Short mmCIF file of C-alpha atoms in Angstrom, two decimals:
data_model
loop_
_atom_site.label_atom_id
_atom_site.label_comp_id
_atom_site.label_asym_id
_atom_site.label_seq_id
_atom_site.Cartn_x
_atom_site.Cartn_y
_atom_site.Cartn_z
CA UNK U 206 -104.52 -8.94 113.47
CA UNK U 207 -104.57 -5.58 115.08
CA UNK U 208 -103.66 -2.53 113.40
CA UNK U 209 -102.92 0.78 114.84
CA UNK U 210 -101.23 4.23 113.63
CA UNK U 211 -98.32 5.81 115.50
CA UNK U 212 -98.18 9.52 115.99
CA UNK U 213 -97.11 11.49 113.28
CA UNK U 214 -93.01 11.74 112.54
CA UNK U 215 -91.27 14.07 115.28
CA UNK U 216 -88.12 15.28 112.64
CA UNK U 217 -90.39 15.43 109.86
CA UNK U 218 -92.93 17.56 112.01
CA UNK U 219 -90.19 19.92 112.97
CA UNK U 220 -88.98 20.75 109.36
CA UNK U 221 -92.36 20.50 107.69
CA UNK U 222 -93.29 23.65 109.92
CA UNK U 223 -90.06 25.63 109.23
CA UNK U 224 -89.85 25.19 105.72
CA UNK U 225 -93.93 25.99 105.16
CA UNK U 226 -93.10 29.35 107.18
CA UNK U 227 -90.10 29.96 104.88
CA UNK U 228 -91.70 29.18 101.81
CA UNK U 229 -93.61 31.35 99.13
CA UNK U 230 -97.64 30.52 98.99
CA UNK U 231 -99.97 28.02 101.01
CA UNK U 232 -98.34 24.64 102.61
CA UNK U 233 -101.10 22.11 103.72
CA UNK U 234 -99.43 19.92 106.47
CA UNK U 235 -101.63 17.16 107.17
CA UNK U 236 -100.52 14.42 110.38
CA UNK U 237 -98.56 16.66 111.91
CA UNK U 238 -97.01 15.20 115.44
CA UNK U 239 -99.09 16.97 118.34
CA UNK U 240 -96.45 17.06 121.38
CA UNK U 241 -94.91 19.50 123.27
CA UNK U 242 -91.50 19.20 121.52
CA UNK U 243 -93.44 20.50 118.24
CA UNK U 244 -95.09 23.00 120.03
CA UNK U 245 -92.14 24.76 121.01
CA UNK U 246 -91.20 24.91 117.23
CA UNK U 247 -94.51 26.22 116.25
CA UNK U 248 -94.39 29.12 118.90
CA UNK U 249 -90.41 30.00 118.28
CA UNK U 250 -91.43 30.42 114.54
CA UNK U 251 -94.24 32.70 115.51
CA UNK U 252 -92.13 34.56 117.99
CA UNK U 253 -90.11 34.84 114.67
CA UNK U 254 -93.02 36.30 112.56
CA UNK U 255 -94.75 33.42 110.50
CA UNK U 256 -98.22 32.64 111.25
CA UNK U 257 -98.65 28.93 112.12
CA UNK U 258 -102.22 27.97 114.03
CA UNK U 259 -103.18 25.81 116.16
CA UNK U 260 -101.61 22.03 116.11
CA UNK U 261 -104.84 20.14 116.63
CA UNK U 262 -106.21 20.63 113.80
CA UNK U 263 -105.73 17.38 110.68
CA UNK U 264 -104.63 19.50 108.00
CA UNK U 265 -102.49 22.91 108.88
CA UNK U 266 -102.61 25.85 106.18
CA UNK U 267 -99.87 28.05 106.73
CA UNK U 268 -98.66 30.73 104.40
CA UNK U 269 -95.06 31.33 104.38
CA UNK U 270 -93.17 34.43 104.96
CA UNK U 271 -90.52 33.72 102.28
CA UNK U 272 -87.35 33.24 102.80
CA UNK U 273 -85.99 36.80 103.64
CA UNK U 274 -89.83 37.53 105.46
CA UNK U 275 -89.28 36.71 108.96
CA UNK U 276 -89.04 39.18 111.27
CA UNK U 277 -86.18 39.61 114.86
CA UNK U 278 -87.79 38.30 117.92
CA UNK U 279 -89.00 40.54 120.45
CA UNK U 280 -88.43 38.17 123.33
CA UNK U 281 -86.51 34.85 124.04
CA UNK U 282 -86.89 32.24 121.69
CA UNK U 283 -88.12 29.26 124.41
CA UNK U 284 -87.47 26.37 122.94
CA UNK U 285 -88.82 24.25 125.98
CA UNK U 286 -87.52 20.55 125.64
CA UNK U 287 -86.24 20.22 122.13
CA UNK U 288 -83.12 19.97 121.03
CA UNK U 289 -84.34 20.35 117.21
CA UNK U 290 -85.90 23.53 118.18
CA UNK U 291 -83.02 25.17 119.28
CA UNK U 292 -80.54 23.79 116.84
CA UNK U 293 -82.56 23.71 113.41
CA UNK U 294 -84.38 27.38 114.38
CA UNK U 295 -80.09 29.10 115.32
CA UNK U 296 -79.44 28.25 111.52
CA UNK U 297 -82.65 30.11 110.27
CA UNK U 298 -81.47 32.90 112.94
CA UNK U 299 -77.91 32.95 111.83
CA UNK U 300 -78.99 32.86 108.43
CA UNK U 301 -81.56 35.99 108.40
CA UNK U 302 -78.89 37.82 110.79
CA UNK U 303 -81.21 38.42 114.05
CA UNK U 304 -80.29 39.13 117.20
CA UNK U 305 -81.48 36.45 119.30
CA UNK U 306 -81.39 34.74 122.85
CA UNK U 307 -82.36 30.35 122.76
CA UNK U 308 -83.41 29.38 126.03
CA UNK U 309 -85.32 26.52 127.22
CA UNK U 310 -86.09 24.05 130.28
CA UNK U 311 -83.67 22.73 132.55
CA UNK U 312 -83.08 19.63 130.54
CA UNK U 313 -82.14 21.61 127.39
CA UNK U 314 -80.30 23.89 128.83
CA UNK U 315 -77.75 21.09 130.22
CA UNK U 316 -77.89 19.72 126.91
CA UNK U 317 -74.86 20.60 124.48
CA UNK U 318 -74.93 23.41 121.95
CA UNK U 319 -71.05 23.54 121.04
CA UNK U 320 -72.17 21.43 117.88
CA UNK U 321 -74.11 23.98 116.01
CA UNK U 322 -72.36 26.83 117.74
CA UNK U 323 -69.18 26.09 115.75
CA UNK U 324 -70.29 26.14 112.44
CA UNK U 325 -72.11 29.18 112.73
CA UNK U 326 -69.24 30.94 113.85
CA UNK U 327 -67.46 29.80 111.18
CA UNK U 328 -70.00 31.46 108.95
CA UNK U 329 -69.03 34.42 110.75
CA UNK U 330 -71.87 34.57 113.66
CA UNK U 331 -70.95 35.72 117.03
CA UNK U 332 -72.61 32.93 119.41
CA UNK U 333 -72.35 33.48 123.24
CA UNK U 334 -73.00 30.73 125.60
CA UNK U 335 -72.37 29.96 129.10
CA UNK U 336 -69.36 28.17 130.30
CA UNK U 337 -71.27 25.02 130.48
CA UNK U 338 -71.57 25.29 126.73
CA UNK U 339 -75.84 24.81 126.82
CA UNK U 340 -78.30 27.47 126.94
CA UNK U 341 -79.48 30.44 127.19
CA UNK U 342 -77.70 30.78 123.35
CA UNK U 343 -77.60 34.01 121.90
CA UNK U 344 -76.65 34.86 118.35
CA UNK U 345 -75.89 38.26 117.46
CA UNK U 346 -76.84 40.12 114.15
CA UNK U 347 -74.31 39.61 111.53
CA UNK U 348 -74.06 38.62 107.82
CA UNK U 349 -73.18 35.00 107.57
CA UNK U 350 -71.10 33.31 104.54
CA UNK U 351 -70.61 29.80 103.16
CA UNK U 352 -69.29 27.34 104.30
CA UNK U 353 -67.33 23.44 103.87
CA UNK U 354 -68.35 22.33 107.54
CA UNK U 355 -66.50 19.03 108.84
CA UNK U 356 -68.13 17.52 111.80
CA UNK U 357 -66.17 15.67 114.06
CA UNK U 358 -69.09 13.60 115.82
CA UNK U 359 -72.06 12.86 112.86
CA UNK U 360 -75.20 14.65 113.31
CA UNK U 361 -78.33 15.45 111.76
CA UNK U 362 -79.34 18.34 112.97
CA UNK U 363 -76.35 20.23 113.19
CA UNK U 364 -76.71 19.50 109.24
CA UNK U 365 -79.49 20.84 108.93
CA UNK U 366 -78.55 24.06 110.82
CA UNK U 367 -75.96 24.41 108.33
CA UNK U 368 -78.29 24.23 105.45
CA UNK U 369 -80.72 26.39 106.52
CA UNK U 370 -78.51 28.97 107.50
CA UNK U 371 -77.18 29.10 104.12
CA UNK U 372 -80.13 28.76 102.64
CA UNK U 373 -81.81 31.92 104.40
CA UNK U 374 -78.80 33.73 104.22
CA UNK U 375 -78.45 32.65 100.56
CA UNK U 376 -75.22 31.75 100.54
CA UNK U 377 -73.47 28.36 99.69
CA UNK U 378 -73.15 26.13 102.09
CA UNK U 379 -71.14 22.30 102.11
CA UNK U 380 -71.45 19.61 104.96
CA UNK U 381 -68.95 16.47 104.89
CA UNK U 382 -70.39 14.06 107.27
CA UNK U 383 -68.15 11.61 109.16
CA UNK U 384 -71.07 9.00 108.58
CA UNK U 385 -74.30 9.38 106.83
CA UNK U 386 -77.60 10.76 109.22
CA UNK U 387 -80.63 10.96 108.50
CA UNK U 388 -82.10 12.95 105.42
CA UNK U 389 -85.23 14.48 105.87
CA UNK U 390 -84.13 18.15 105.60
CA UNK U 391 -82.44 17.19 101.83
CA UNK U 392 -85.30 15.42 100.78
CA UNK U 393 -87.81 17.98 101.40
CA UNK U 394 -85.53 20.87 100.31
CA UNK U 395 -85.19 19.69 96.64
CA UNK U 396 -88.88 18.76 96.85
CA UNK U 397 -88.95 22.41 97.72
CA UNK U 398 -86.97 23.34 94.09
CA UNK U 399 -83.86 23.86 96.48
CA UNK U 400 -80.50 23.03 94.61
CA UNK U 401 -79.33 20.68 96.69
CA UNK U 402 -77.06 17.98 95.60
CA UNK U 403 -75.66 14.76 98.03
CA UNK U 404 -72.56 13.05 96.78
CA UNK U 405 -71.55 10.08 98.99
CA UNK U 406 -70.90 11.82 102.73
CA UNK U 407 -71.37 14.94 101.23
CA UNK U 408 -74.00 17.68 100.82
CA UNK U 409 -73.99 20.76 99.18
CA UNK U 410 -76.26 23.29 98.54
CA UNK U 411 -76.57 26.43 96.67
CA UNK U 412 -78.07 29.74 96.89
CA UNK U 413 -81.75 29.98 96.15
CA UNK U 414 -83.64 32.59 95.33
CA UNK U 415 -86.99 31.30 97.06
CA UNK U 416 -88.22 27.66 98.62
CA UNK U 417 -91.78 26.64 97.01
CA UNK U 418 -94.41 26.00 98.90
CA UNK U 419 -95.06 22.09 99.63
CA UNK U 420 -97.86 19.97 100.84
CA UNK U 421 -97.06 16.95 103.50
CA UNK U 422 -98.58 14.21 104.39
CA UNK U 423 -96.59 13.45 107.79
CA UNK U 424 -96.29 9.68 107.84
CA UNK U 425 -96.01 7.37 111.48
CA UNK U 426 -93.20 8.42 113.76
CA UNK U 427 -90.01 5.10 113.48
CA UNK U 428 -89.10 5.36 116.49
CA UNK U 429 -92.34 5.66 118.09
CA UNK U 430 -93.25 2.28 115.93
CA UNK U 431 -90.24 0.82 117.53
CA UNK U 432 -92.08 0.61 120.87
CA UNK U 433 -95.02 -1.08 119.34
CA UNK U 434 -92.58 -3.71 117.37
CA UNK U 435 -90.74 -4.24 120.95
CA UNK U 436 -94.02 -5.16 122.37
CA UNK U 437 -95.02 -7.54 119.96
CA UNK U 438 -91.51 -8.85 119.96
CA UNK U 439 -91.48 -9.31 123.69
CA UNK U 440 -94.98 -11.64 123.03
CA UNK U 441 -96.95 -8.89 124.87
CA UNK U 442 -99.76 -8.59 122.27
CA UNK U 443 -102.63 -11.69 121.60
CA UNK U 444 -101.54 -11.65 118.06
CA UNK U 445 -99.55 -10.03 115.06
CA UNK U 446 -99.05 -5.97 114.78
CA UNK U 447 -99.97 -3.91 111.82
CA UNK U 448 -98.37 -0.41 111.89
CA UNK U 449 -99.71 1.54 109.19
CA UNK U 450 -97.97 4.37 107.42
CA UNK U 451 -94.85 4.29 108.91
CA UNK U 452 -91.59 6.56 107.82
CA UNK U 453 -88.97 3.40 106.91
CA UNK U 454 -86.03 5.82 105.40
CA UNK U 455 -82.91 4.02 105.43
CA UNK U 456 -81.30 6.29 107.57
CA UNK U 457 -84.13 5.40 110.51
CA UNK U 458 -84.76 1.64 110.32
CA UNK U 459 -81.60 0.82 112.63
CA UNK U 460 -83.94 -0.53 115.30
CA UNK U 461 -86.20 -2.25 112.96
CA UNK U 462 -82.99 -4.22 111.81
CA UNK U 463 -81.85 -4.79 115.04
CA UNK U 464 -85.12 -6.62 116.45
CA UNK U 465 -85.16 -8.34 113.35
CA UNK U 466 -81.38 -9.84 114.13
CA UNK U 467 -82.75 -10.57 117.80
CA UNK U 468 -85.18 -12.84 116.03
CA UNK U 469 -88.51 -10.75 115.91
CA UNK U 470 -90.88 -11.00 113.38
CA UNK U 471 -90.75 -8.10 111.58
CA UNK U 472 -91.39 -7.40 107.81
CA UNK U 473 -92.76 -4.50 105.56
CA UNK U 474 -95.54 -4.39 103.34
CA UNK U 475 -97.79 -1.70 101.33
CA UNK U 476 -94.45 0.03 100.71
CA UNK U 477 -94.58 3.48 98.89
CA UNK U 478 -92.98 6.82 98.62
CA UNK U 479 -95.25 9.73 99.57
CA UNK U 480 -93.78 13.22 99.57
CA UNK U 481 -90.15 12.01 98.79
CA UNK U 482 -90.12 9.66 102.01
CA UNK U 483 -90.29 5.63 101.95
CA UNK U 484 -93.18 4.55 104.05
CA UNK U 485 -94.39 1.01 104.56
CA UNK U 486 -97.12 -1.05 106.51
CA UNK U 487 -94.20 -3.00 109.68
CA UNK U 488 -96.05 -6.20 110.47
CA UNK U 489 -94.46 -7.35 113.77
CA UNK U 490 -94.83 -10.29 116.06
CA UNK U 491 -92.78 -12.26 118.52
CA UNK U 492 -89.82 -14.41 118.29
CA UNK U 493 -86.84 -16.64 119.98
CA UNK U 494 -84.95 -13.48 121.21
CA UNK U 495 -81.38 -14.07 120.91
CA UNK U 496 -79.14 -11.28 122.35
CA UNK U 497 -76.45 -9.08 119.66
CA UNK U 498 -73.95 -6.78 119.22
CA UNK U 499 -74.51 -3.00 118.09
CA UNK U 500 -71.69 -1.83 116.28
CA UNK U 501 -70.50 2.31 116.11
CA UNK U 502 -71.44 2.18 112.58
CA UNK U 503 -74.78 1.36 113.25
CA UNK U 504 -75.98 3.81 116.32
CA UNK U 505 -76.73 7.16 114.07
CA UNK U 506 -79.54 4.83 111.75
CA UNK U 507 -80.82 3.77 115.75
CA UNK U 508 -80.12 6.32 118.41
CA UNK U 509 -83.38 6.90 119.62
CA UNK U 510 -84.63 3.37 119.71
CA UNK U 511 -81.57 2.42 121.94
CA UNK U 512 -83.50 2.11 125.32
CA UNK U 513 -86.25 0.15 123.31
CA UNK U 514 -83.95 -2.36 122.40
CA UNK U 515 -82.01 -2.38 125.90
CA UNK U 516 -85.52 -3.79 127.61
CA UNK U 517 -86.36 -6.31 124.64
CA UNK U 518 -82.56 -7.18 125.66
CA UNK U 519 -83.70 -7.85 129.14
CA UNK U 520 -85.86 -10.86 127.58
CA UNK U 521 -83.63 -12.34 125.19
CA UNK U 522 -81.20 -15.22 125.55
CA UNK U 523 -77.41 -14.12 126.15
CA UNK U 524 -75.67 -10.55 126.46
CA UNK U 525 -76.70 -7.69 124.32
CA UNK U 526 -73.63 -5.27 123.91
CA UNK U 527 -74.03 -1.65 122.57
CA UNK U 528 -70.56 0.66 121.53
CA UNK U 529 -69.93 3.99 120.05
CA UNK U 530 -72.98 5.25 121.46
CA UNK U 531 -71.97 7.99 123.74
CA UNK U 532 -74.58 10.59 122.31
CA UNK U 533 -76.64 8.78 124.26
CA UNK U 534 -75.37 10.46 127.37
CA UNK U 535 -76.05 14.05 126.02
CA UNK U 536 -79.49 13.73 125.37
CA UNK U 537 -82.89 14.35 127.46
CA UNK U 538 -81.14 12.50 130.44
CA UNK U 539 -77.97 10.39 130.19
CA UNK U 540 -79.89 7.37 128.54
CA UNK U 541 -76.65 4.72 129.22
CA UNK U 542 -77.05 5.93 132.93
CA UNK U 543 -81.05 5.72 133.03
CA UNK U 544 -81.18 2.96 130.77
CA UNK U 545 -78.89 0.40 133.31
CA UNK U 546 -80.02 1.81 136.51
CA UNK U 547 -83.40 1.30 135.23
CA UNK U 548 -82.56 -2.11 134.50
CA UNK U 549 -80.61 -2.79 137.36
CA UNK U 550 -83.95 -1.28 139.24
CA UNK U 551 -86.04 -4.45 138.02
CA UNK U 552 -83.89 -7.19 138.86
CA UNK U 553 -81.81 -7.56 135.29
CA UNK U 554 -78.24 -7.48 134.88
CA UNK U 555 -76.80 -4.33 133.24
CA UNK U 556 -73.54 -2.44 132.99
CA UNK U 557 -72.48 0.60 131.43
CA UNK U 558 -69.80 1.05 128.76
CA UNK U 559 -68.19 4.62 128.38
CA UNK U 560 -69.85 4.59 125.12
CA UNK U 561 -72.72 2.16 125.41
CA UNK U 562 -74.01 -0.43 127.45
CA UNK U 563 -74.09 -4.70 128.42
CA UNK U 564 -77.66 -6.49 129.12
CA UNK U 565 -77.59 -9.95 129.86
CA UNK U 566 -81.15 -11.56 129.41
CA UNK U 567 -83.80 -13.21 132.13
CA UNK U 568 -86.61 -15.22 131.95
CA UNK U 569 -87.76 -14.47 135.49
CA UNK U 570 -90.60 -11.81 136.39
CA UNK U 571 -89.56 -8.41 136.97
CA UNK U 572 -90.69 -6.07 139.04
CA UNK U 573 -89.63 -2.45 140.32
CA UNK U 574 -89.68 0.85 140.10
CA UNK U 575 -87.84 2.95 137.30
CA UNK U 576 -86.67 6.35 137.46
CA UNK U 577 -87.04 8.31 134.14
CA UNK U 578 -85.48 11.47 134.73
CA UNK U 579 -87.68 13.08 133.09
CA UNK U 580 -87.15 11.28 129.65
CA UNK U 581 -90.12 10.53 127.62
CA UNK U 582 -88.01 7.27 125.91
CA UNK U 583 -86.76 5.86 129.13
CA UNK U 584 -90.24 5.89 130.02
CA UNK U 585 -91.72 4.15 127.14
CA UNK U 586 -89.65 1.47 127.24
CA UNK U 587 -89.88 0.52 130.83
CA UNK U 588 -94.00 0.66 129.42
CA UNK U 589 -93.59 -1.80 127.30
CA UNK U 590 -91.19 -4.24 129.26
CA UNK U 591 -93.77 -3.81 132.70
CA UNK U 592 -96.59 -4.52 129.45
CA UNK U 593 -94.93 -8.39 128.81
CA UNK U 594 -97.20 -10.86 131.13
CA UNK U 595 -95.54 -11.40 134.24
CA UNK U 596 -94.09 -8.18 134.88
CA UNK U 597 -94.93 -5.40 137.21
CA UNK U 598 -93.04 -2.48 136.67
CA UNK U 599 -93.68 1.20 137.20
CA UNK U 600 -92.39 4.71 136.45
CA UNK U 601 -91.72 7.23 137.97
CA UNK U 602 -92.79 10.07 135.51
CA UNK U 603 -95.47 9.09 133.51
CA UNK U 604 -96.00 11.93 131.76
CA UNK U 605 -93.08 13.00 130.61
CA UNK U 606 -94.03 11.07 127.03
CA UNK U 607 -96.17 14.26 125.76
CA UNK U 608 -92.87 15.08 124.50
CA UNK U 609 -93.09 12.98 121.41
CA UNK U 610 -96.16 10.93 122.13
CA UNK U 611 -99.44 12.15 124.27
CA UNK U 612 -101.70 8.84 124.35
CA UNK U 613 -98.60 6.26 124.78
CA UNK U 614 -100.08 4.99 128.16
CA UNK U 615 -103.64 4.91 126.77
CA UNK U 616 -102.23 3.32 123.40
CA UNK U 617 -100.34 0.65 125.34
CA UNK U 618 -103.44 -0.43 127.25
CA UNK U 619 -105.88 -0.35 124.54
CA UNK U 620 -102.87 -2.57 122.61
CA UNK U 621 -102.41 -4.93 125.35
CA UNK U 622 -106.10 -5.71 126.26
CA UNK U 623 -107.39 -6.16 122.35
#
């Protein structure tokens, strides 16, 4: 059986480095995710004040600022590629009551903002943005208050922008979500000592006068493990998967479930909690792929592993139809978009939905090019499908996966050729 560790989880990553620069005392951050995506956290925050070294390092010892110790940027705040950058980091910024520009690359800056802008304005932050709503972002010094914040569309991190601003500004702050998304930024706040209380849809949270210090042990990336479950799933692999460590909070398991109802072999063992967070050993392997239906409810628990499961679609028997996933379209590229002309590309037959997307399955070889746009997951998952015997497919943009995981292409062979 092989057995293999994914890279360290990319939300988790994000928020373990904000809150150990907002906390009081030494945080020890151990498996942090080294990509570019958390890179561009860890220099905003020290554009911001806080000392955070180097990434590469196992174990990270930062001492926190505290929660009123950060200090009004000097320069843009370049938030590169990442979404969570810009939108966690604006609710620390409205929160402290900077003055402060967001910018990032071209992709980002296409990439909608209107979500977090809202609620911060509502807290009484002036946000200007361009007319095409993205970035450059600037917030402008003000006091904020508290807040009952009703999303329309569910989101995680506009959450979490919401807590953290009220949290650094210390003032309460309630967010009524229209479906649950995932928790990490609750969890490790009231591991933090952070009164923080979830009731059904609902979170609240009240002033605090500091956030401890924490130590975390970053476990394996979901979503990233989603890749190497496709591929075992798809019967690319000589035998049965081990992924060790692996984040499996409810909230991020969607795609696990899903390759599991397409008849994978999939199961957890060695399951734990470490640092407030579910992890487990996923022991995957292949199976008779039959293709499903995704339904609204379940896209938030399995956004990011949609383009995964769109090319184990290509390979199952029967259509595979995806709804209520429009987010899709608003992220790195417009995934529906890349994820059927991609398809398309390779000889399969895909159509988009406004909101999602129809594979039908083939047993034939496929081969073709695939253009990524740029999008580290479009191009991970046309890896593994040009990985399954039979196949020769190639991307366009190879490296566009140091987003979220550096050594995917050298992981991938090493897996395939065990």
């Amino acid at each position: 059986m092989t057995r293999i560790r994914v890279p360290g989880d990319k939300s988790i990553s994000h928020r373990a480095l904000m809150l150990a620069a907002l906390g009081r005392g030494t945080s020890r951050v151990r498996g942090i995710l080294q990509s570019a995506d958390i890179e561009a956290t860890a220099r905003v925050l020290r554009a911001l004040g806080a000392t955070i070294p180097p990434l590469d390092a196992s174990e990270l010892v930062i001492e926190g600022v505290g929660l009123r110790g950060l200090q009004p940027p000097s320069v843009p705040l370049d938030c590169a590629n990442s979404g969570t950058t810009a939108r966690l980091v604006a609710g620390i910024v409205a929160g402290a009551g900077f003055d402060a520009e967001f910018v990032g690359d071209a992709s980002l800056s296409r990439r909608p903002m209107g979500r977090v802008a809202a609620p911060l304005r509502a807290m009484g932050i002036e946000v200007t943005r361009p007319e095409h709503g993205g970035l450059p972002m600037r917030l402008h010094r003000g006091s904020v208050q508290g807040v009952t914040w009703r999303p329309a569309v569910a989101s995680a991190q506009v959450k979490s922008a919401v807590l953290l601003a009220g949290l650094v500004g210390n003032v309460p702050v309630e967010v009524q979500e229209p479906v649950p998304t995932r928790d990490h930024t609750e969890r490790m706040l009231q591991a933090r000592g952070v009164d923080l209380r979830v009731e059904g849809d609902t979170v609240s949270l009240l002033p605090a006068a500091r956030l401890d210090a924490a130590d975390v042990d970053v476990p394996g990336d979901p979503s990233s493990a989603a890749f190497i479950a496709g591929l075992a799933a798809l019967g690319a692999l000589r035998r049965e998967v081990r992924i060790e460590n692996v984040d499996v909070n409810p909230w991020r398991v969607g795609g696990f479930r899903a390759l599991r109802r397409m008849g994978a072999l999939l199961r957890y063992e060695d399951e734990a909690l470490q640092g407030g967070e579910p992890v487990a050993t996923v022991v995957c392997g292949p199976g008779a792929l039959q293709g499903i239906s995704i339904a609204p409810e379940e896209v938030p628990s399995l956004i990011d592993e949609l383009p995964l499961l769109a090319v184990v679609a290509a390979r199952a028997a029967g259509e595979t139809r995806v709804t209520g996933a429009a987010e899709l379209r608003v992220k790195e590229s417009d995934r529906i978009a890349a994820v059927v002309s991609g398809l398309r590309a390779v000889g399969v037959y895909a159509e988009e939905l406004p909101d999602g997307f129809v594979v039908r399955g083939s047993d034939r070889p496929l081969t073709g090019r695939v253009v990524t746009h740029g999008d580290h997951r479009i191009a991970m998952a046309f890896g593994v499908l040009g990985a399954v015997p039979g196949n020769a497919i190639t991307v366009d943009d190879p490296s566009c996966c140091a987003v979220s995981w550096p050594s995917f292409w050298d992981d991938l062979q090493r897996l395939t050729h065990d």
